[in-house]
Coordinates of C-alpha atoms and ligand atoms in Angstrom, one line a residue:
Chain J
M1 CA 5.8 2.8 -20.8
H2 CA 9.0 4.8 -21.4
P3 CA 11.1 2.9 -23.9
A4 CA 14.4 3.3 -22.0
P5 CA 17.4 2.3 -24.2
S6 CA 19.0 0.4 -21.3
V7 CA 15.9 -1.9 -20.9
I8 CA 15.5 -2.3 -24.7
I9 CA 19.1 -3.3 -25.1
F10 CA 19.0 -5.5 -22.0
T11 CA 15.9 -7.5 -23.1
T12 CA 17.0 -7.8 -26.7
F13 CA 20.7 -8.7 -26.2
S14 CA 20.3 -10.9 -23.3
G15 CA 17.3 -12.6 -24.9
L16 CA 19.5 -13.4 -27.9
G17 CA 22.5 -14.4 -25.7
F18 CA 20.5 -16.8 -23.5
G19 CA 18.7 -18.1 -26.6
L20 CA 22.1 -19.1 -28.0
L21 CA 23.2 -20.6 -24.7
V22 CA 20.1 -22.8 -24.8
F23 CA 21.3 -24.3 -28.1
L24 CA 25.0 -24.5 -27.1
G25 CA 23.8 -26.3 -23.9
L26 CA 21.9 -28.8 -26.0
G27 CA 25.1 -29.3 -28.0
L28 CA 23.6 -27.8 -31.2
P29 CA 26.1 -27.5 -32.7
P30 CA 28.4 -29.8 -30.7
V31 CA 31.3 -27.5 -30.9
T32 CA 34.7 -27.8 -29.1
G33 CA 38.0 -26.0 -29.1
W34 CA 38.3 -22.7 -30.9
V35 CA 35.0 -22.8 -32.6
A36 CA 33.3 -23.4 -29.2
F37 CA 35.4 -20.4 -27.9
V38 CA 33.9 -18.1 -30.5
F39 CA 30.4 -19.3 -30.0
F40 CA 30.6 -19.0 -26.2
V41 CA 32.2 -15.6 -26.3
I42 CA 29.3 -14.3 -28.5
A43 CA 26.7 -15.9 -26.2
F44 CA 28.3 -14.5 -23.0
A45 CA 29.0 -11.1 -24.5
L46 CA 25.3 -10.8 -25.4
A47 CA 23.9 -12.2 -22.2
V48 CA 26.2 -10.5 -19.8
G49 CA 26.3 -7.3 -21.8
G50 CA 22.5 -7.2 -21.7
L51 CA 22.5 -7.8 -17.9
L52 CA 25.0 -5.1 -17.4
A53 CA 22.9 -2.7 -19.5
S54 CA 20.0 -3.5 -17.2
T55 CA 21.9 -2.3 -14.2
F56 CA 22.2 1.2 -15.8
H57 CA 18.6 2.0 -15.0
L58 CA 19.0 1.1 -11.3
G59 CA 19.1 4.0 -8.8
H60 CA 21.6 2.0 -6.7
P61 CA 23.5 -0.6 -8.9
E62 CA 26.0 -1.1 -6.0
R63 CA 23.2 -2.8 -4.0
A64 CA 22.3 -5.2 -6.9
L65 CA 23.3 -8.3 -4.8
K66 CA 20.4 -7.6 -2.5
A67 CA 18.1 -8.4 -5.5
F68 CA 18.7 -12.2 -5.1
R69 CA 16.9 -12.4 -1.8
Q70 CA 13.2 -12.4 -2.6
W71 CA 12.9 -15.3 -5.1
R72 CA 9.8 -16.6 -3.2
S73 CA 7.7 -13.7 -4.4
S74 CA 9.5 -11.6 -7.0
W75 CA 10.0 -12.5 -10.6
L76 CA 12.8 -10.0 -10.9
S77 CA 14.7 -11.7 -8.1
R78 CA 14.1 -15.1 -9.8
E79 CA 15.4 -13.7 -13.0
G80 CA 18.6 -12.6 -11.3
I81 CA 19.1 -16.1 -9.7
A82 CA 18.3 -17.9 -13.0
A83 CA 20.7 -15.7 -14.9
V84 CA 23.6 -16.2 -12.6
A85 CA 22.9 -20.0 -12.3
A86 CA 22.7 -20.3 -16.1
L87 CA 25.9 -18.3 -16.6
I88 CA 27.8 -20.4 -14.0
V89 CA 26.7 -23.8 -15.4
M90 CA 27.2 -22.7 -19.0
G91 CA 30.6 -21.3 -18.0
I92 CA 31.6 -24.7 -16.9
V93 CA 30.2 -26.3 -20.1
A94 CA 32.2 -23.7 -22.1
L95 CA 35.4 -24.4 -20.2
L96 CA 35.1 -28.1 -20.8
A97 CA 34.3 -27.6 -24.4
V98 CA 37.0 -25.1 -25.2
F99 CA 39.9 -26.3 -23.2
F100 CA 39.2 -30.0 -22.7
D101 CA 37.3 -30.8 -25.9
S102 CA 34.7 -32.6 -23.9
R103 CA 31.0 -32.3 -23.2
I104 CA 29.0 -33.6 -20.3
A105 CA 25.5 -33.9 -21.8
A106 CA 23.6 -33.7 -18.6
L107 CA 25.4 -30.5 -17.6
G108 CA 24.7 -29.0 -20.9
W109 CA 21.0 -29.8 -20.6
I110 CA 20.9 -28.2 -17.1
G111 CA 22.6 -25.1 -18.5
A112 CA 20.1 -25.0 -21.4
A113 CA 17.2 -25.3 -19.0
L114 CA 18.5 -22.6 -16.8
S115 CA 19.1 -20.3 -19.8
L116 CA 15.5 -20.9 -20.9
A117 CA 14.3 -20.3 -17.4
T118 CA 16.1 -16.9 -17.4
V119 CA 14.2 -15.8 -20.5
V120 CA 10.9 -17.0 -19.0
T121 CA 11.5 -15.2 -15.7
T122 CA 12.4 -12.0 -17.7
A123 CA 9.1 -12.4 -19.5
M124 CA 7.2 -12.9 -16.3
I125 CA 8.4 -9.6 -14.9
Y126 CA 6.3 -7.9 -17.6
T127 CA 3.5 -10.5 -17.8
Q128 CA 2.7 -10.2 -14.1
L129 CA 1.8 -6.5 -14.2
K130 CA -1.9 -6.1 -14.2
S131 CA -1.3 -2.3 -14.3
V132 CA 0.0 -2.7 -17.9
P133 CA -2.8 -4.7 -19.7
R134 CA -0.9 -5.1 -23.0
W135 CA 1.8 -7.1 -21.2
H136 CA -0.6 -9.0 -18.9
Q137 CA -1.5 -11.8 -21.3
A138 CA -0.4 -15.4 -21.9
L139 CA 1.2 -14.4 -25.2
T140 CA 3.8 -12.2 -23.6
P141 CA 6.0 -15.0 -22.3
L142 CA 5.4 -17.0 -25.5
H143 CA 6.5 -14.0 -27.6
L144 CA 9.6 -13.2 -25.6
V145 CA 10.7 -16.9 -25.4
S146 CA 10.0 -17.7 -29.0
A147 CA 11.9 -14.6 -30.2
S148 CA 14.8 -15.5 -28.0
L149 CA 14.9 -19.1 -29.2
A150 CA 14.6 -18.1 -32.9
G151 CA 17.5 -15.7 -32.4
G152 CA 19.5 -18.4 -30.6
A153 CA 18.9 -20.9 -33.4
L154 CA 19.9 -18.3 -36.0
L155 CA 23.1 -17.5 -34.1
A156 CA 23.9 -21.2 -33.5
G157 CA 23.5 -21.8 -37.2
Q158 CA 20.7 -24.4 -36.7
I159 CA 19.1 -23.6 -40.0
T160 CA 16.2 -26.0 -39.8
S161 CA 15.3 -25.0 -36.2
A162 CA 15.8 -21.4 -37.1
Q163 CA 13.4 -21.6 -40.1
I164 CA 10.7 -23.2 -37.9
L165 CA 11.3 -20.9 -34.9
L166 CA 11.5 -17.7 -37.0
A167 CA 8.2 -18.5 -38.7
L168 CA 6.6 -19.4 -35.4
A169 CA 8.0 -16.4 -33.5
G170 CA 6.8 -14.1 -36.3
L171 CA 3.3 -15.5 -36.0
I172 CA 3.3 -15.1 -32.2
Q173 CA 4.6 -11.6 -32.6
I174 CA 1.7 -10.7 -34.8
A175 CA -0.8 -12.4 -32.4
H176 CA 0.8 -10.5 -29.5
W177 CA 0.3 -7.2 -31.2
A178 CA -3.2 -8.0 -32.3
R179 CA -4.2 -9.2 -28.8
G180 CA -2.2 -6.5 -27.2
D181 CA -4.2 -3.8 -29.1
R182 CA -7.4 -5.1 -27.4
R183 CA -6.0 -5.7 -23.9
F184 CA -6.5 -2.3 -22.5
A185 CA -10.2 -2.3 -23.4
E186 CA -10.5 -5.9 -22.1
A187 CA -8.9 -4.9 -18.8
G188 CA -12.0 -2.7 -18.3
Q189 CA -10.3 0.2 -16.6
S190 CA -11.3 3.8 -17.5
I191 CA -11.1 7.2 -16.0
A192 CA -14.5 6.3 -14.4
S193 CA -13.1 3.2 -12.5
A194 CA -9.8 5.1 -11.8
T195 CA -11.6 7.9 -10.0
G196 CA -14.8 6.0 -9.0
L197 CA -16.8 9.0 -10.2
S198 CA -18.7 7.1 -12.9
E199 CA -22.1 7.7 -11.3
A200 CA -21.8 11.4 -11.2
G201 CA -21.6 12.0 -15.0
R202 CA -19.2 12.3 -17.8
I203 CA -15.6 12.8 -16.6
R204 CA -12.8 14.8 -18.0
A205 CA -9.3 15.3 -16.7
F206 CA -9.4 19.1 -16.0
A207 CA -6.1 19.9 -14.5
P208 CA -3.1 17.7 -13.7
P209 CA -1.6 17.9 -10.2
H210 CA 1.5 19.6 -11.4
T211 CA 2.5 22.3 -13.9
G212 CA 5.6 20.5 -15.1
T213 CA 6.2 16.8 -15.7
N214 CA 7.0 14.1 -13.1
Y215 CA 8.4 10.7 -12.6
L216 CA 5.1 9.0 -13.4
L217 CA 4.6 10.8 -16.7
R218 CA 8.3 10.3 -17.7
E219 CA 8.3 6.6 -16.8
M220 CA 4.8 5.4 -17.5
V221 CA 2.9 7.6 -19.8
H222 CA 4.3 7.5 -23.3
V223 CA 2.3 8.2 -26.3
V224 CA 3.2 6.8 -29.8
G225 CA 1.6 7.9 -32.9
R226 CA -0.5 5.2 -34.5
K227 CA 1.0 5.7 -38.0
H228 CA 4.5 5.7 -36.5
A229 CA 3.8 2.4 -34.7
Q230 CA 2.3 0.7 -37.8
R231 CA 5.4 1.6 -39.7
L232 CA 7.7 0.3 -37.0
R233 CA 5.7 -2.9 -36.8
I234 CA 6.3 -3.6 -40.5
I235 CA 10.0 -2.9 -40.0
A236 CA 10.1 -5.2 -37.0
L237 CA 8.3 -8.0 -38.8
G238 CA 10.3 -7.5 -42.0
L239 CA 13.8 -7.2 -40.4
G240 CA 13.2 -9.4 -37.3
Y241 CA 11.5 -12.4 -38.9
A242 CA 10.8 -12.3 -42.6
L243 CA 14.1 -11.2 -44.0
P244 CA 16.3 -13.5 -41.9
L245 CA 13.9 -16.4 -42.8
G246 CA 14.2 -15.6 -46.4
L247 CA 18.0 -15.3 -46.2
I248 CA 18.5 -18.7 -44.5
L249 CA 16.0 -20.3 -47.0
V250 CA 18.5 -19.6 -49.8
P251 CA 19.9 -23.1 -50.6
G252 CA 23.5 -23.6 -49.4
A253 CA 23.4 -20.2 -47.5
S254 CA 26.9 -18.9 -46.9
H255 CA 28.3 -17.5 -43.6
G256 CA 27.9 -14.0 -45.2
L257 CA 24.2 -14.5 -45.7
G258 CA 23.9 -16.0 -42.2
G259 CA 25.6 -12.9 -40.7
L260 CA 23.3 -10.7 -42.6
A261 CA 20.3 -12.7 -41.3
V262 CA 21.6 -12.2 -37.7
L263 CA 22.1 -8.5 -38.2
S264 CA 18.7 -8.1 -39.7
H265 CA 17.1 -10.1 -36.9
L266 CA 18.9 -8.0 -34.3
L267 CA 17.7 -4.7 -35.8
G268 CA 14.2 -6.0 -36.2
M269 CA 14.1 -7.2 -32.6
L270 CA 15.3 -3.8 -31.4
A271 CA 12.3 -2.2 -33.2
S272 CA 10.0 -4.9 -31.8
R273 CA 11.3 -4.3 -28.3
W274 CA 11.0 -0.5 -28.6
L275 CA 7.3 -1.0 -29.5
F276 CA 6.9 -3.5 -26.7
F277 CA 7.6 -0.7 -24.2
A278 CA 6.4 2.3 -26.1
Q279 CA 3.0 0.9 -26.9
A280 CA 2.4 -0.5 -23.4
E281 CA 0.0 1.7 -21.7
H282 CA 0.0 1.9 -17.9
V283 CA -3.4 2.4 -16.2
V284 CA -2.0 5.4 -14.3
G285 CA -2.3 7.3 -17.5
L286 CA -6.1 7.3 -16.9
Y287 CA -5.6 9.7 -14.0
Y288 CA -4.0 12.1 -16.4
G289 CA -6.8 11.8 -19.0
A290 CA -5.1 9.3 -21.3
R291 CA -7.7 7.6 -23.5
G292 CA -10.3 10.2 -22.7
E293 CA -11.3 13.7 -23.7
R294 CA -8.9 16.3 -22.5
I295 CA -8.9 20.0 -22.0
G296 CA -6.0 22.3 -21.7
A297 CA -2.4 21.3 -21.9
C298 CA -2.0 18.3 -19.7
Chain R
M1 CA 9.7 -9.8 3.7
T2 CA 8.4 -9.0 0.3
S3 CA 5.6 -11.6 0.7
L4 CA 2.5 -10.0 2.0
P5 CA 1.2 -10.8 5.5
E6 CA -2.0 -12.9 5.5
T7 CA -3.7 -10.4 7.7
T8 CA -2.7 -7.3 9.5
Q9 CA -3.7 -6.4 13.1
R10 CA -5.0 -3.0 12.0
K11 CA -5.6 -1.4 8.7
L12 CA -4.6 2.2 9.1
G13 CA -5.4 4.4 6.2
L14 CA -7.0 7.5 4.9
V15 CA -10.6 8.4 3.9
I16 CA -10.7 11.2 1.4
D17 CA -13.9 13.2 1.0
L18 CA -14.3 14.3 -2.6
D19 CA -17.3 16.3 -1.6
T20 CA -15.4 18.7 0.6
C21 CA -11.9 18.8 -0.9
V22 CA -11.5 22.3 -2.3
G23 CA -8.4 21.6 -4.3
C24 CA -6.1 23.9 -2.3
H25 CA -3.1 21.5 -2.4
A26 CA -2.4 22.3 1.2
C27 CA -2.0 18.5 1.9
V28 CA 0.5 18.3 -0.9
I29 CA 2.7 21.0 0.6
A30 CA 2.2 19.7 4.2
C31 CA 3.2 16.2 3.0
K32 CA 6.2 17.4 1.2
G33 CA 7.2 19.7 4.1
W34 CA 7.0 16.9 6.7
N35 CA 8.5 14.1 4.6
D36 CA 11.3 16.3 3.3
A37 CA 12.9 16.3 6.7
Q38 CA 11.9 13.0 8.3
Y39 CA 11.7 9.4 7.2
G40 CA 14.4 8.5 4.7
A41 CA 15.9 10.6 1.9
P42 CA 14.5 14.1 1.4
L43 CA 12.0 14.6 -1.5
S44 CA 14.2 16.3 -4.1
D45 CA 13.3 18.9 -6.7
Q46 CA 15.0 19.3 -10.0
E47 CA 15.2 22.8 -11.4
P48 CA 12.6 24.1 -8.9
Y49 CA 12.9 27.7 -10.2
G50 CA 14.0 26.8 -13.7
A51 CA 12.1 26.3 -17.0
N52 CA 11.2 22.7 -16.3
P53 CA 10.5 22.2 -12.6
T54 CA 9.9 18.7 -11.4
G55 CA 10.2 16.9 -8.1
T56 CA 9.2 14.0 -5.9
F57 CA 5.8 14.2 -4.1
L58 CA 4.0 11.5 -2.1
N59 CA 0.6 13.1 -2.5
R60 CA -0.8 14.8 -5.5
V61 CA -4.2 16.5 -6.3
H62 CA -5.8 16.0 -9.7
S63 CA -8.9 17.9 -10.8
Y64 CA -11.7 16.4 -12.9
E65 CA -14.7 18.0 -14.5
I66 CA -17.9 16.0 -14.1
T67 CA -20.8 16.8 -16.4
P68 CA -24.0 15.2 -15.0
P69 CA -26.7 14.2 -17.5
H70 CA -28.7 17.2 -16.2
G71 CA -27.4 20.3 -14.7
Q72 CA -24.2 22.2 -14.4
A73 CA -20.7 20.7 -14.8
Q74 CA -18.9 20.3 -11.5
L75 CA -15.2 20.3 -10.6
V76 CA -14.0 17.5 -8.4
H77 CA -10.6 17.7 -6.8
F78 CA -9.0 14.4 -6.3
P79 CA -6.1 13.9 -3.9
K80 CA -4.1 10.7 -4.5
S81 CA -1.5 9.1 -2.3
C82 CA -0.6 5.5 -1.5
L83 CA -3.8 3.5 -0.7
H84 CA -1.9 1.0 1.5
C85 CA -3.5 -1.9 -0.4
E86 CA -4.1 -5.2 1.4
D87 CA -3.0 -7.1 -1.7
A88 CA -0.3 -4.7 -2.7
P89 CA 1.3 -5.7 -6.0
C90 CA 4.1 -3.2 -5.4
V91 CA 5.3 -5.3 -2.5
T92 CA 5.4 -8.7 -4.1
V93 CA 7.4 -7.6 -7.1
C94 CA 10.2 -6.1 -5.1
P95 CA 13.4 -8.2 -5.6
T96 CA 15.2 -6.9 -2.5
G97 CA 12.5 -7.0 0.2
A98 CA 12.9 -3.2 0.5
S99 CA 9.1 -2.8 0.0
Y100 CA 7.0 -4.4 2.7
K101 CA 3.7 -4.2 4.4
R102 CA 3.7 -4.0 8.2
V103 CA 1.8 -6.7 10.1
E104 CA 1.0 -4.5 13.0
D105 CA -0.9 -1.7 11.1
G106 CA -0.8 -2.5 7.4
I107 CA 1.3 0.4 6.4
V108 CA 3.3 -0.2 3.2
L109 CA 6.8 1.2 3.5
V110 CA 10.1 1.2 1.6
N111 CA 13.3 0.4 3.5
E112 CA 15.5 2.8 1.6
A113 CA 18.7 1.2 2.7
D114 CA 17.8 -2.0 0.7
C115 CA 16.1 -0.3 -2.3
I116 CA 18.2 -0.7 -5.5
G117 CA 16.0 1.8 -7.4
C118 CA 14.8 -0.7 -10.0
G119 CA 11.4 1.0 -10.2
L120 CA 9.5 -2.2 -10.7
C121 CA 7.2 -1.4 -7.7
A122 CA 6.2 1.9 -9.3
W123 CA 5.3 0.0 -12.5
A124 CA 3.2 -2.5 -10.5
C125 CA 1.2 0.1 -8.6
P126 CA -1.9 0.9 -10.7
Y127 CA -2.4 4.2 -8.9
G128 CA 0.9 6.1 -9.5
A129 CA 1.5 6.2 -5.8
R130 CA 5.2 5.7 -5.9
E131 CA 7.8 8.0 -7.3
M132 CA 11.6 7.4 -7.7
D133 CA 13.6 10.2 -6.2
K134 CA 15.9 11.5 -8.8
A135 CA 18.6 12.7 -6.4
A136 CA 18.6 9.8 -4.0
G137 CA 17.9 7.0 -6.5
V138 CA 15.4 5.3 -4.2
M139 CA 11.7 4.7 -4.3
K140 CA 9.6 7.2 -2.3
K141 CA 6.0 6.7 -1.2
C142 CA 3.5 7.8 1.4
T143 CA 4.5 6.5 4.8
L144 CA 1.1 7.3 6.3
C145 CA 3.3 9.6 8.4
V146 CA 4.5 6.6 10.4
D147 CA 6.9 9.0 12.1
R148 CA 4.0 11.2 13.3
I149 CA 1.2 8.9 14.3
Y150 CA 3.2 7.1 17.0
N151 CA 5.5 10.0 17.8
E152 CA 5.3 10.7 21.5
N153 CA 7.4 13.8 21.1
L154 CA 4.5 15.5 19.3
P155 CA 1.5 16.9 21.2
P156 CA -1.4 14.4 20.9
E157 CA -3.3 16.5 18.4
D158 CA -0.4 16.3 16.0
R159 CA -0.2 12.5 16.1
E160 CA -1.9 12.2 12.7
P161 CA -0.7 12.4 9.2
A162 CA 0.6 15.9 8.1
C163 CA -1.9 16.0 5.2
V164 CA -4.9 15.2 7.5
R165 CA -3.7 17.7 10.1
T166 CA -3.3 20.5 7.6
C167 CA -6.5 20.1 5.5
P168 CA -8.5 23.3 5.9
A169 CA -11.6 21.6 4.5
G170 CA -11.5 18.5 6.7
A171 CA -11.5 16.4 3.6
R172 CA -9.0 13.9 4.9
H173 CA -9.6 11.5 7.7
F174 CA -7.2 9.0 9.3
G175 CA -8.0 5.9 11.2
D176 CA -8.3 2.1 11.4
L177 CA -10.3 0.9 8.5
G178 CA -10.1 -2.7 9.8
D179 CA -12.2 -1.8 12.8
P180 CA -15.9 -1.5 11.8
D181 CA -16.6 0.7 14.8
S182 CA -13.9 3.3 14.1
D183 CA -14.9 6.8 13.1
V184 CA -13.4 6.3 9.6
S185 CA -15.3 3.0 9.0
Q186 CA -18.5 4.6 10.2
L187 CA -17.9 7.5 7.8
V188 CA -17.2 5.1 4.9
A189 CA -20.4 3.2 5.7
A190 CA -22.5 6.3 6.0
R191 CA -21.3 8.0 2.9
G192 CA -20.9 5.0 0.6
G193 CA -17.1 5.1 0.4
F194 CA -15.5 3.3 -2.5
D195 CA -12.3 1.7 -3.8
L196 CA -10.3 2.9 -6.8
M197 CA -10.0 0.4 -9.6
P198 CA -11.4 -2.4 -7.4
D199 CA -11.3 -5.0 -10.3
L200 CA -7.5 -5.0 -10.2
G201 CA -7.8 -6.9 -6.9
T202 CA -5.4 -4.6 -4.9
K203 CA -7.9 -4.2 -2.1
P204 CA -7.0 -0.6 -1.2
V205 CA -7.3 0.3 2.5
N206 CA -7.8 4.0 1.7
K207 CA -11.4 4.9 0.7
Y208 CA -12.9 7.7 -1.2
L209 CA -16.2 9.4 -0.4
P210 CA -18.3 10.5 -3.4
P211 CA -19.3 14.1 -4.0
R212 CA -22.8 14.6 -2.7
P213 CA -25.4 15.4 -5.4
K214 CA -25.7 19.2 -6.0
D215 CA -29.0 20.9 -5.6
Q216 CA -30.6 22.3 -8.8
W217 CA -30.9 25.9 -9.9
Q218 CA -34.6 26.9 -9.6
E219 CA -36.0 29.3 -12.2
T220 CA -37.5 32.3 -10.2
D221 CA -38.5 35.5 -11.8
I222 CA -39.3 37.6 -8.8
L223 CA -36.4 39.9 -9.4
A224 CA -35.8 39.1 -13.0
P225 CA -38.1 41.9 -14.4
F226 CA -36.1 44.5 -12.5
L227 CA -32.9 43.3 -14.1
D228 CA -34.2 44.0 -17.6
P229 CA -32.0 46.6 -19.4
I230 CA -33.7 49.9 -19.0
A231 CA -32.9 51.6 -22.2
D232 CA -30.6 50.9 -25.1
T233 CA -30.0 54.5 -26.0
P234 CA -29.4 57.1 -23.2
Q235 CA -32.1 59.7 -22.6
G236 CA -32.2 63.2 -21.1
F237 CA -28.9 64.8 -20.0
L238 CA -26.9 61.6 -20.7
G239 CA -28.5 61.4 -24.1
W240 CA -27.5 65.0 -24.9
L241 CA -23.9 64.4 -23.6
D242 CA -23.7 61.2 -25.7
R243 CA -24.9 63.0 -28.8
A244 CA -22.6 66.0 -28.1
L245 CA -19.6 63.8 -27.7
E246 CA -20.5 61.9 -30.8
R247 CA -20.4 65.1 -32.8
L248 CA -16.9 66.1 -31.6
Ligands
SF4_301 S1 -1.4 2.3 -3.7 FE1 0.2 1.5 -5.0 S2 2.1 1.9 -3.7 FE2 0.3 2.0 -2.4 S3 0.1 -0.1 -1.6 FE3 -1.3 0.1 -3.3 S4 -0.1 -0.7 -5.0 FE4 1.4 -0.2 -3.4
SF4_302 S1 12.6 0.3 -6.6 FE1 13.3 -0.4 -4.6 S2 11.4 -0.8 -3.4 FE2 10.8 -0.7 -5.6 S3 10.9 -2.8 -6.3 FE3 12.9 -1.9 -6.7 S4 14.2 -2.4 -4.9 FE4 12.0 -2.7 -4.3
SF4_303 S1 -0.1 10.4 5.2 FE1 1.8 11.6 5.4 S2 3.1 10.7 3.7 FE2 1.0 10.1 3.3 S3 0.2 11.6 1.9 FE3 -0.4 12.2 4.0 S4 1.3 13.6 4.6 FE4 2.0 12.5 2.8

């Protein structure tokens, strides 16, 4: 799939923002006043900034309100509703904490649950797609949720939770890659099943339907070099999980080290998310000879 | 609206004959021509005469080379448009309800006034049957020429999809695949029509007919002896001319 910057920024930043909101909702840390103000500004900037970035890839952003209608069937619609509900509830929690120095525990929990639900619904948008076998696996929601919570714990300064979650999220990340690499083969689709011509003989894509490119190729057929991908995986793993974990394991870690850990995690997650899209193969590529022998320039 | 109907009264769709399709792309042009001026936003092109032409099409023709275990390789032309799936994943993912499947005839359509152009339906379609129009910012797909097939302003013979009407090889057939007695259903039964990527569970309505087996080339040497080269070096007058020219 095309790794569009708007989608990478959206999933990374809003994942991080909603992850932080989960912890703030749970009262970890139980901040009020100015400190709470800073925490909530960061959380809302990330979450809302990410959501706004996601509207950049819409053909008609002005109609975005219509997207709240189909929650019965559409994960994208559910995501929109969960996000708005989470932001409203957490907005009230923030107002109470910042201006009234007070916390209503139950409201915080509801906000945390809604924030978590937002990340889950985002993950399900990708997980549900049978047409993209790498995403269509149980580890996809686990990966996106664990990464979001690890980032949230890191931002919230919850050192112990962050240590556990970073290690866990790193392991899930590796598993998601390993499983993902096998998913296309497991899905069992090939140029033979795509064209139904398997009985006739060996099939090669001879000529594409168009001399130039088209929406399908731009959007869904993206090829990354293996070497390139391996290197990026190491960067993602190192910066996203290992380095932040190492930094917060330093006894008596200062704010400076914490900041560095957050920055490193963010950069690592951007690399991870780039790979999440760029390495995801859509079965439509089969019609264009992806994963098969090819002749000519197609 | 974005939930799929349990059943549809009819299952209108296309049957595409891979045996007779000659790969002329006439259906591609007829489709673009009709749909450029009718239902919804026109199908835009970007840089049509420039270095990198690209544009929106609802129907495209791939070409595949098939090499059977014995015999000659064969070229199969493969037109592909929306298959109007019964279990259409493109419909259920749509957040706005813009994408829907009609109860009366099973046609999958996009209500462009509601489409936010998120592109998720195109991701969900395994077949690459949906393309976002760059100029209009809305999703375009085959409408099964819904504005022709019921159009009483057209003469009766034109009340079929533009691609079917135009195909010079008769490789495209239109009808109700939900009715086992319809011509198209009979054709599918007779020729062993199949689904594309059936394991994905989309239950396409459109069917494809396989290429018929080709006959084999028989070795005959009735005429072969006469085709042997007669002489390597020219004789007689031609030989003299050849030698004379050589000496010049
Ligand atoms: S072919 Fe694609 S666009 Fe058409 S109904 Fe099936 S899934 Fe939807
Ligand atoms: S692009 Fe339009 S039709 Fe497709 S899912 Fe988004 S809103 Fe629905
Ligand atoms: S039925 Fe109409 S819209 Fe669909 S491919 Fe044929 S000409 Fe195009």
